[in-house]
CSV table of C-alpha atoms in Angstrom, one decimal:
chain,number,residue,atom,x,y,z
A,643,GLN,CA,28.1,19.5,12.6
A,644,VAL,CA,26.1,21.1,9.8
A,645,GLN,CA,23.0,19.2,8.7
A,646,LEU,CA,20.4,19.9,6.0
A,647,GLN,CA,16.9,18.4,5.9
A,648,GLU,CA,14.4,18.7,3.2
A,649,SER,CA,10.7,18.8,3.9
A,650,GLY,CA,7.5,19.1,1.8
A,651,PRO,CA,4.9,17.1,0.0
A,652,GLY,CA,5.9,13.8,-1.7
A,653,LEU,CA,3.1,13.9,-4.2
A,654,VAL,CA,2.2,16.9,-6.4
A,655,LYS,CA,-0.5,17.0,-9.1
A,656,PRO,CA,0.4,18.0,-12.7
A,657,SER,CA,0.3,21.7,-13.4
A,658,GLN,CA,0.6,22.5,-9.7
A,659,THR,CA,3.5,24.0,-7.7
A,660,LEU,CA,6.2,21.9,-6.0
A,661,SER,CA,7.3,23.5,-2.8
A,662,LEU,CA,10.2,22.3,-0.7
A,663,THR,CA,12.0,23.7,2.3
A,664,CYS,CA,15.5,23.0,3.6
A,665,THR,CA,16.2,23.5,7.2
A,666,VAL,CA,19.8,24.0,8.2
A,667,SER,CA,21.0,23.0,11.6
A,668,GLY,CA,24.4,23.2,13.3
A,669,ARG,CA,25.3,26.6,11.7
A,670,SER,CA,23.6,29.9,11.1
A,671,ILE,CA,23.0,30.4,7.4
A,672,SER,CA,24.2,34.0,7.6
A,673,SER,CA,27.4,33.1,9.5
A,674,GLY,CA,29.5,33.4,6.3
A,675,ASP,CA,29.3,33.7,2.5
A,676,TYR,CA,26.7,31.1,1.8
A,677,TYR,CA,25.7,29.3,-1.4
A,678,LEU,CA,22.5,27.3,-1.0
A,679,SER,CA,21.5,25.1,-3.9
A,680,TRP,CA,18.7,22.8,-5.0
A,681,ILE,CA,19.7,19.7,-7.0
A,682,ARG,CA,17.5,16.9,-8.3
A,683,GLN,CA,18.1,13.4,-9.5
A,684,ASN,CA,16.1,11.0,-11.6
A,685,PRO,CA,17.0,8.1,-13.9
A,686,GLU,CA,16.2,10.1,-17.1
A,687,LYS,CA,18.4,13.1,-16.5
A,688,GLY,CA,20.7,12.0,-13.7
A,689,LEU,CA,21.9,14.8,-11.3
A,690,GLU,CA,20.6,18.2,-12.4
A,691,TRP,CA,21.5,21.5,-10.6
A,692,ILE,CA,18.3,23.6,-10.3
A,693,GLY,CA,19.7,26.8,-8.9
A,694,TYR,CA,21.1,28.5,-5.9
A,695,ILE,CA,20.7,31.6,-3.7
A,696,TYR,CA,23.8,33.2,-2.3
A,697,TYR,CA,24.9,35.7,0.3
A,698,THR,CA,24.2,38.8,-1.7
A,699,GLY,CA,20.5,37.7,-1.8
A,700,ARG,CA,20.7,37.0,-5.6
A,701,ALA,CA,19.6,33.7,-7.1
A,702,ASP,CA,20.8,32.0,-10.2
A,703,TYR,CA,18.9,29.3,-12.0
A,704,ASN,CA,19.4,26.6,-14.6
A,705,PRO,CA,18.2,28.1,-17.8
A,706,SER,CA,16.2,24.9,-18.5
A,707,LEU,CA,14.1,25.6,-15.4
A,708,GLN,CA,14.5,29.3,-14.9
A,709,SER,CA,11.0,30.3,-16.0
A,710,ARG,CA,9.4,28.0,-13.5
A,711,THR,CA,11.8,28.2,-10.5
A,712,ALA,CA,12.1,30.4,-7.5
A,713,ILE,CA,14.6,30.0,-4.6
A,714,SER,CA,14.3,32.1,-1.4
A,715,VAL,CA,16.0,32.2,2.0
A,716,ASP,CA,14.7,33.0,5.4
A,717,THR,CA,17.7,33.5,7.6
A,718,SER,CA,15.5,34.1,10.7
A,719,LYS,CA,14.3,30.5,10.4
A,720,ASN,CA,17.6,29.2,9.0
A,721,GLN,CA,15.8,27.8,6.0
A,722,PHE,CA,15.7,28.1,2.3
A,723,SER,CA,13.0,27.1,-0.1
A,724,LEU,CA,12.3,25.9,-3.6
A,725,LYS,CA,9.2,26.6,-5.7
A,726,LEU,CA,8.8,24.9,-9.1
A,727,THR,CA,5.6,25.8,-10.9
A,728,SER,CA,3.6,24.0,-13.6
A,729,VAL,CA,5.1,20.6,-12.8
A,730,THR,CA,4.8,17.6,-15.1
A,731,ALA,CA,5.7,14.0,-14.8
A,732,ALA,CA,9.2,14.9,-16.0
A,733,ASP,CA,9.7,16.8,-12.7
A,734,THR,CA,9.4,13.5,-10.7
A,735,ALA,CA,12.8,13.1,-8.9
A,736,VAL,CA,14.6,13.1,-5.6
A,737,TYR,CA,15.2,16.7,-4.6
A,738,TYR,CA,18.3,17.5,-2.6
A,739,CYS,CA,19.2,20.7,-0.9
A,740,ALA,CA,23.0,21.4,-0.7
A,741,GLY,CA,25.2,24.2,0.4
A,742,ASN,CA,28.5,25.6,1.4
A,743,TRP,CA,30.0,28.5,3.2
A,744,ASN,CA,33.0,30.6,2.2
A,745,ARG,CA,33.8,28.4,-0.8
A,746,HIS,CA,33.1,28.4,-4.6
A,747,GLY,CA,29.4,28.4,-5.3
A,748,GLY,CA,29.6,25.1,-7.1
A,749,ASN,CA,31.2,23.2,-4.2
A,750,PHE,CA,28.5,21.1,-2.7
A,751,ASP,CA,29.9,20.3,0.8
A,752,TYR,CA,26.7,19.6,2.7
A,753,TRP,CA,23.7,17.7,1.4
A,754,GLY,CA,20.3,16.9,2.8
A,755,GLN,CA,19.2,13.3,2.7
A,756,GLY,CA,16.9,13.9,-0.3
A,757,ALA,CA,13.1,14.3,-0.7
A,758,PRO,CA,11.4,12.0,-3.3
A,759,VAL,CA,8.7,13.9,-5.2
A,760,THR,CA,6.3,12.3,-7.5
A,761,VAL,CA,4.2,14.3,-10.0
A,762,SER,CA,0.9,12.4,-10.6
A,763,SER,CA,-2.8,12.9,-10.6
B,80,ASP,CA,25.8,24.2,-21.1
B,81,THR,CA,29.1,22.4,-20.4
B,82,GLN,CA,28.5,18.7,-21.1
B,83,MET,CA,30.4,16.2,-18.9
B,84,THR,CA,31.1,12.7,-20.2
B,85,GLN,CA,32.4,9.8,-18.1
B,86,SER,CA,34.0,6.5,-18.9
B,87,PRO,CA,33.4,3.8,-18.3
B,88,SER,CA,29.7,3.9,-17.4
B,89,SER,CA,30.3,0.9,-15.2
B,90,LEU,CA,33.2,-1.4,-14.1
B,91,SER,CA,33.7,-4.5,-12.1
B,92,ALA,CA,36.6,-4.7,-9.8
B,93,SER,CA,37.9,-6.6,-6.7
B,94,VAL,CA,39.1,-5.4,-3.3
B,95,GLY,CA,42.6,-4.1,-3.7
B,96,ASP,CA,42.3,-3.2,-7.3
B,97,ARG,CA,43.4,0.2,-8.7
B,98,VAL,CA,40.4,1.9,-10.3
B,99,THR,CA,40.5,4.8,-12.7
B,100,ILE,CA,37.5,6.8,-14.1
B,101,THR,CA,37.9,9.5,-16.7
B,102,CYS,CA,35.7,12.6,-17.3
B,103,GLN,CA,35.8,14.9,-20.3
B,104,ALA,CA,34.3,18.3,-20.5
B,105,SER,CA,32.8,19.8,-23.7
B,106,GLN,CA,34.9,23.0,-23.1
B,107,ASP,CA,37.8,24.2,-21.1
B,108,ILE,CA,36.8,24.3,-17.4
B,109,TYR,CA,40.3,24.9,-16.0
B,110,ILE,CA,40.5,22.9,-12.7
B,111,TYR,CA,36.9,23.4,-11.6
B,112,VAL,CA,35.9,19.8,-11.3
B,113,SER,CA,34.6,17.9,-8.3
B,114,TRP,CA,34.2,14.2,-7.8
B,115,PHE,CA,31.4,12.6,-5.8
B,116,GLN,CA,30.6,9.2,-4.4
B,117,GLN,CA,27.0,8.1,-4.1
B,118,LYS,CA,25.6,5.0,-2.5
B,119,PRO,CA,22.0,3.7,-3.0
B,120,GLY,CA,19.5,5.8,-1.2
B,121,LYS,CA,22.0,8.3,-0.1
B,122,ALA,CA,23.0,11.8,-1.1
B,123,PRO,CA,26.3,12.3,-3.1
B,124,LYS,CA,29.4,12.9,-1.0
B,125,LEU,CA,32.1,15.3,-2.0
B,126,LEU,CA,35.5,13.6,-2.3
B,127,ILE,CA,37.6,15.8,-4.5
B,128,TYR,CA,37.4,19.5,-5.5
B,129,ASP,CA,39.4,21.8,-7.7
B,130,ALA,CA,40.3,18.6,-9.7
B,131,SER,CA,42.9,17.3,-7.3
B,132,ASN,CA,42.2,18.5,-3.7
B,133,LEU,CA,41.0,15.9,-1.3
B,134,GLU,CA,38.0,17.0,0.8
B,135,ARG,CA,38.7,17.0,4.5
B,136,GLY,CA,38.2,13.5,6.1
B,137,VAL,CA,38.3,11.6,2.8
B,138,PRO,CA,40.8,8.8,2.7
B,139,ALA,CA,44.1,9.3,0.7
B,140,ARG,CA,43.4,6.3,-1.5
B,141,PHE,CA,41.1,8.7,-3.5
B,142,SER,CA,42.9,11.1,-5.9
B,143,GLY,CA,42.1,13.3,-8.8
B,144,SER,CA,44.0,15.0,-11.6
B,145,GLY,CA,43.6,16.9,-14.8
B,146,SER,CA,42.9,20.3,-16.1
B,147,GLY,CA,41.2,21.9,-19.2
B,148,THR,CA,38.9,19.3,-20.6
B,149,ASP,CA,40.3,16.0,-19.4
B,150,PHE,CA,40.1,14.7,-15.8
B,151,ARG,CA,40.9,11.5,-14.0
B,152,PHE,CA,39.7,10.0,-10.7
B,153,THR,CA,41.6,7.1,-9.1
B,154,ILE,CA,41.1,4.8,-6.2
B,155,SER,CA,44.5,3.4,-5.5
B,156,SER,CA,43.3,0.2,-3.6
B,157,LEU,CA,39.6,-0.5,-3.7
B,158,GLN,CA,38.0,-1.1,-0.3
B,159,PRO,CA,34.7,-2.9,0.3
B,160,GLU,CA,33.0,0.4,1.3
B,161,ASP,CA,34.0,2.0,-2.1
B,162,PHE,CA,31.5,0.1,-4.2
B,163,ALA,CA,29.3,2.9,-5.3
B,164,THR,CA,28.6,5.2,-8.2
B,165,TYR,CA,31.0,8.1,-8.9
B,166,TYR,CA,30.1,11.4,-10.6
B,167,CYS,CA,32.2,14.3,-11.9
B,168,GLN,CA,30.8,17.8,-11.8
B,169,GLN,CA,32.0,21.1,-13.3
B,170,TYR,CA,31.6,24.4,-11.6
B,171,ASP,CA,33.5,26.7,-14.0
B,172,ASN,CA,30.3,28.1,-15.5
B,173,LEU,CA,26.6,28.1,-15.0
B,174,PRO,CA,24.6,25.9,-15.0
B,175,PHE,CA,26.7,23.6,-13.0
B,176,THR,CA,26.6,20.2,-14.6
B,177,PHE,CA,27.3,16.6,-13.6
B,178,GLY,CA,28.5,13.6,-15.5
B,179,PRO,CA,26.3,10.5,-16.0
B,180,GLY,CA,28.1,8.5,-13.4
B,181,THR,CA,30.3,5.4,-13.2
B,182,GLN,CA,29.0,2.4,-11.3
B,183,VAL,CA,31.7,0.4,-9.5
B,184,ASP,CA,30.6,-3.0,-8.5
B,185,PHE,CA,32.1,-6.4,-7.4
B,186,LYS,CA,33.8,-8.5,-10.1
């Protein structure tokens, strides 16, 4: 079955870059029309969609984060990644990767278990 | 952005109860609504998509309805494993947005 797993530092200093990777197992990313998203959750803002990359190679982002966000995919490693620059305490959250194949881009079928990230000096 | 509001924000219920949660969108989103269940420390789980379609493997006691701006999620007979937080989400337009959640706990 398809599984997603986030990895990356759990602690990031203010003004630095948050980098997370999601490894997909059980299916090749490029085995269909994929939509691979990053979503975060914290008590202040709840669940917040950060952005996605899809099968054309294009990425779309939440306008509230667009200037600081980059999502990329490495199909040879079956991974996709998130970079969020200039982080502040407001970026402290659990970060989830999520995705689907051959469905609407906003259908989040598969989720990782979540990676807690704290922004603190 | 399309704002999603949910009510109630929390409710207390007993096993066997019928539970209904409503979700309202700030603009017409047709049928592009999903419902998720989330338990503490876990990722959300997709239950319903396209407002009323049951995700594969999800028990039939879960159902959804609605279109336009008003949506409803129902659990016909609450089971012990259903105590959780439920979220609606719209995917008609970017950015995709979620409701604030409804926590369902024991009466």
